[in-house]
PDB file of C-alpha atoms in Angstrom:
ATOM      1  CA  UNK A 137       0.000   0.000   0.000  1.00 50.00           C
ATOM      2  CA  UNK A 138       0.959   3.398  -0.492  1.00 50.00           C
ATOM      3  CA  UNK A 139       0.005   6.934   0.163  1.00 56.00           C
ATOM      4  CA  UNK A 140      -3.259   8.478  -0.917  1.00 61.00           C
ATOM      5  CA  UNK A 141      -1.781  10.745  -3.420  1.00 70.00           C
ATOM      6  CA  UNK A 142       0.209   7.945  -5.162  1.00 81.00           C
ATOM      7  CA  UNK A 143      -1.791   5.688  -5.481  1.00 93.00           C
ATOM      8  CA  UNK A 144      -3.208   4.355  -8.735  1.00 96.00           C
ATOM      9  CA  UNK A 145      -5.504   1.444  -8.008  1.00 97.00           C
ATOM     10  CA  UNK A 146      -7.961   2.195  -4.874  1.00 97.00           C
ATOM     11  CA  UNK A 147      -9.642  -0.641  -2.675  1.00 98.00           C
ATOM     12  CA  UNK A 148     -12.896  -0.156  -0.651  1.00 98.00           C
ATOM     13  CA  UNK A 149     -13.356  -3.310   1.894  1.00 98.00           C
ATOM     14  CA  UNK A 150     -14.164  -3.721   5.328  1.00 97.00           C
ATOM     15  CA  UNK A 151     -13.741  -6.046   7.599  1.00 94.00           C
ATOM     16  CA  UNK A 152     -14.557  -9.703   8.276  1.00 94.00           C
ATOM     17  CA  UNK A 153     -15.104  -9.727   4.034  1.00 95.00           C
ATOM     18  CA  UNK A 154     -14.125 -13.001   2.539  1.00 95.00           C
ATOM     19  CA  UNK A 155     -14.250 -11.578  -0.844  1.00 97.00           C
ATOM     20  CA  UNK A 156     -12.314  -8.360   0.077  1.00 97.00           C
ATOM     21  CA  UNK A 157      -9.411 -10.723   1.395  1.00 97.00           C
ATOM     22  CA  UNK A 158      -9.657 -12.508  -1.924  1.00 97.00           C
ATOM     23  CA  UNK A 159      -9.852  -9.358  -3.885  1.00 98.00           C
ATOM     24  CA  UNK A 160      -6.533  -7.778  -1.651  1.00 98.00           C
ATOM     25  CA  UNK A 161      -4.666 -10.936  -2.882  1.00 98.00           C
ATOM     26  CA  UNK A 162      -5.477  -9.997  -6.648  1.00 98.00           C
ATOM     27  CA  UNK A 163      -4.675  -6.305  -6.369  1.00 98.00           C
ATOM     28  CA  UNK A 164      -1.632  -6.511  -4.448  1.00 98.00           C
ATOM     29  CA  UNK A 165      -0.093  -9.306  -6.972  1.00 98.00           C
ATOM     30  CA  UNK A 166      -1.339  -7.486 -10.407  1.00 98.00           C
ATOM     31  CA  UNK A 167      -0.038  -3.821  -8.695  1.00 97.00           C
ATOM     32  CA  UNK A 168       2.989  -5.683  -7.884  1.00 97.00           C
ATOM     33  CA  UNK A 169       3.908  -7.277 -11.426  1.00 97.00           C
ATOM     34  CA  UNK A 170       2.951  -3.846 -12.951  1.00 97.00           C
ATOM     35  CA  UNK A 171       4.415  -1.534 -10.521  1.00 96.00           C
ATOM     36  CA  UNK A 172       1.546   0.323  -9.694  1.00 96.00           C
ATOM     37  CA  UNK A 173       0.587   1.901  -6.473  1.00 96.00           C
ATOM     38  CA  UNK A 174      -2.324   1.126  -4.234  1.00 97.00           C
ATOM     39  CA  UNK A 175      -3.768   1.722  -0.908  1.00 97.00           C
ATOM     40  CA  UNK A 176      -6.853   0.413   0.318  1.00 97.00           C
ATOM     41  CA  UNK A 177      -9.895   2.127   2.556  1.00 97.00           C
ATOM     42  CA  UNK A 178     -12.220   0.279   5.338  1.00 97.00           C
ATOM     43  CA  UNK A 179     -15.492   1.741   4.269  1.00 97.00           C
ATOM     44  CA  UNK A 180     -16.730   1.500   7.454  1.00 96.00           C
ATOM     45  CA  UNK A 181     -14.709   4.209   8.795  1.00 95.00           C
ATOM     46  CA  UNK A 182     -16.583   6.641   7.241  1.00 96.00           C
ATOM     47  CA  UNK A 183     -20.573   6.924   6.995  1.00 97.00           C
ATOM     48  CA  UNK A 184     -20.291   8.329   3.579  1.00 97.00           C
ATOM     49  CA  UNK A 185     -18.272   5.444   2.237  1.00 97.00           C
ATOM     50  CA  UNK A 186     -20.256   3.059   4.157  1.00 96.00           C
ATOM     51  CA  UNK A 187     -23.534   4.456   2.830  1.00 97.00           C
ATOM     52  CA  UNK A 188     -22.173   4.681  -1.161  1.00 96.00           C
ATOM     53  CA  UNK A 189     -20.945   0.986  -1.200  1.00 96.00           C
ATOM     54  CA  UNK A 190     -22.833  -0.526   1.415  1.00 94.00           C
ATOM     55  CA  UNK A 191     -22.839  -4.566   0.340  1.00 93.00           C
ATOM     56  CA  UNK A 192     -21.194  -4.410  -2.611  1.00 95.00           C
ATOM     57  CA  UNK A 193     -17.515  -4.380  -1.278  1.00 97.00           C
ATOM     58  CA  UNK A 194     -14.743  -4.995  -2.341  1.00 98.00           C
ATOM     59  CA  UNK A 195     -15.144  -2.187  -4.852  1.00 98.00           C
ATOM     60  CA  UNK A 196     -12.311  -1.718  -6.836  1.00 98.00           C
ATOM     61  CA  UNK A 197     -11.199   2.112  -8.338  1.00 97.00           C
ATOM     62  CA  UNK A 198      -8.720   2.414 -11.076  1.00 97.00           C
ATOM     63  CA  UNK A 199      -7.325   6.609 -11.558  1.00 96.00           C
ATOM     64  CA  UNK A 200     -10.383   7.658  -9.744  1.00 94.00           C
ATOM     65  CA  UNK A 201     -13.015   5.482 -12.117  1.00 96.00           C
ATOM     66  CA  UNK A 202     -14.701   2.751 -10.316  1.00 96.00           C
ATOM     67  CA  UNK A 203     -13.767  -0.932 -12.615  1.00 95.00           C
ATOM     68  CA  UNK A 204     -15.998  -2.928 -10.434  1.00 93.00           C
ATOM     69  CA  UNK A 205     -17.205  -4.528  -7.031  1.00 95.00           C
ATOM     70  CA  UNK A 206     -17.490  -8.071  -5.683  1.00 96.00           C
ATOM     71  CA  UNK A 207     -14.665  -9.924  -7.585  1.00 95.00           C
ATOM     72  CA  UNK A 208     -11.666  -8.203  -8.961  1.00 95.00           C
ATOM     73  CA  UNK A 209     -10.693  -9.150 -12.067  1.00 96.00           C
ATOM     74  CA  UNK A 210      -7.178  -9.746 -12.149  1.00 97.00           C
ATOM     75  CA  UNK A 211      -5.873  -9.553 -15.984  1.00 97.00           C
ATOM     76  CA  UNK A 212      -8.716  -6.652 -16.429  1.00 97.00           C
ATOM     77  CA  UNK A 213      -6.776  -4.775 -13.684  1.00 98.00           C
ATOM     78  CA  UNK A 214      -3.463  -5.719 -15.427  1.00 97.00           C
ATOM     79  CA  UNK A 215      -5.058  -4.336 -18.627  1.00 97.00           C
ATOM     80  CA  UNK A 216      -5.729  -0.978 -17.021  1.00 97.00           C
ATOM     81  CA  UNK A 217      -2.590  -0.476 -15.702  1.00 97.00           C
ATOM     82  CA  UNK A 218      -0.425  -1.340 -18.595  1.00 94.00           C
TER      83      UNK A 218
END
């Protein structure tokens, strides 16, 4: 993970989230292979994140555009950052 400023691919989870654990494991290995920074935000720290996303975490932002929610599509997110 890396600062807010830096970072390229954003991930909204929270806790106790199978899928956001599976979708961490994606985005940390495609940001690693393409050098790409990332940080990642616990929606439930905030009632406005909590309220936009609600149940569909992990929700996965690419340069400020949301790429999708649920699953994380690993060679998508490759795709985008290339």
């Amino acid at each position: 993970m890396t600062s807010p400023a830096d970072a390229r691919v954003v991930l909204y989870t929270r806790e106790a989230c199978h899928l956001c654990e599976d979708a961490r494991a994606v985005v940390v290995r495609v940001c690693e292979d393409a050098g790409a920074q990332w940080r990642e935000v616990d929606i439930d720290s905030a009632p406005a994140l909590r309220e936009k996303y609600g149940e569909y975490v992990p929700v996965v932002e690419v340069d400020g555009v949301q790429q999708g929610f649920w699953r994380v599509d690993g060679a998508r997110l490759a795709r985008l950052l290339a």
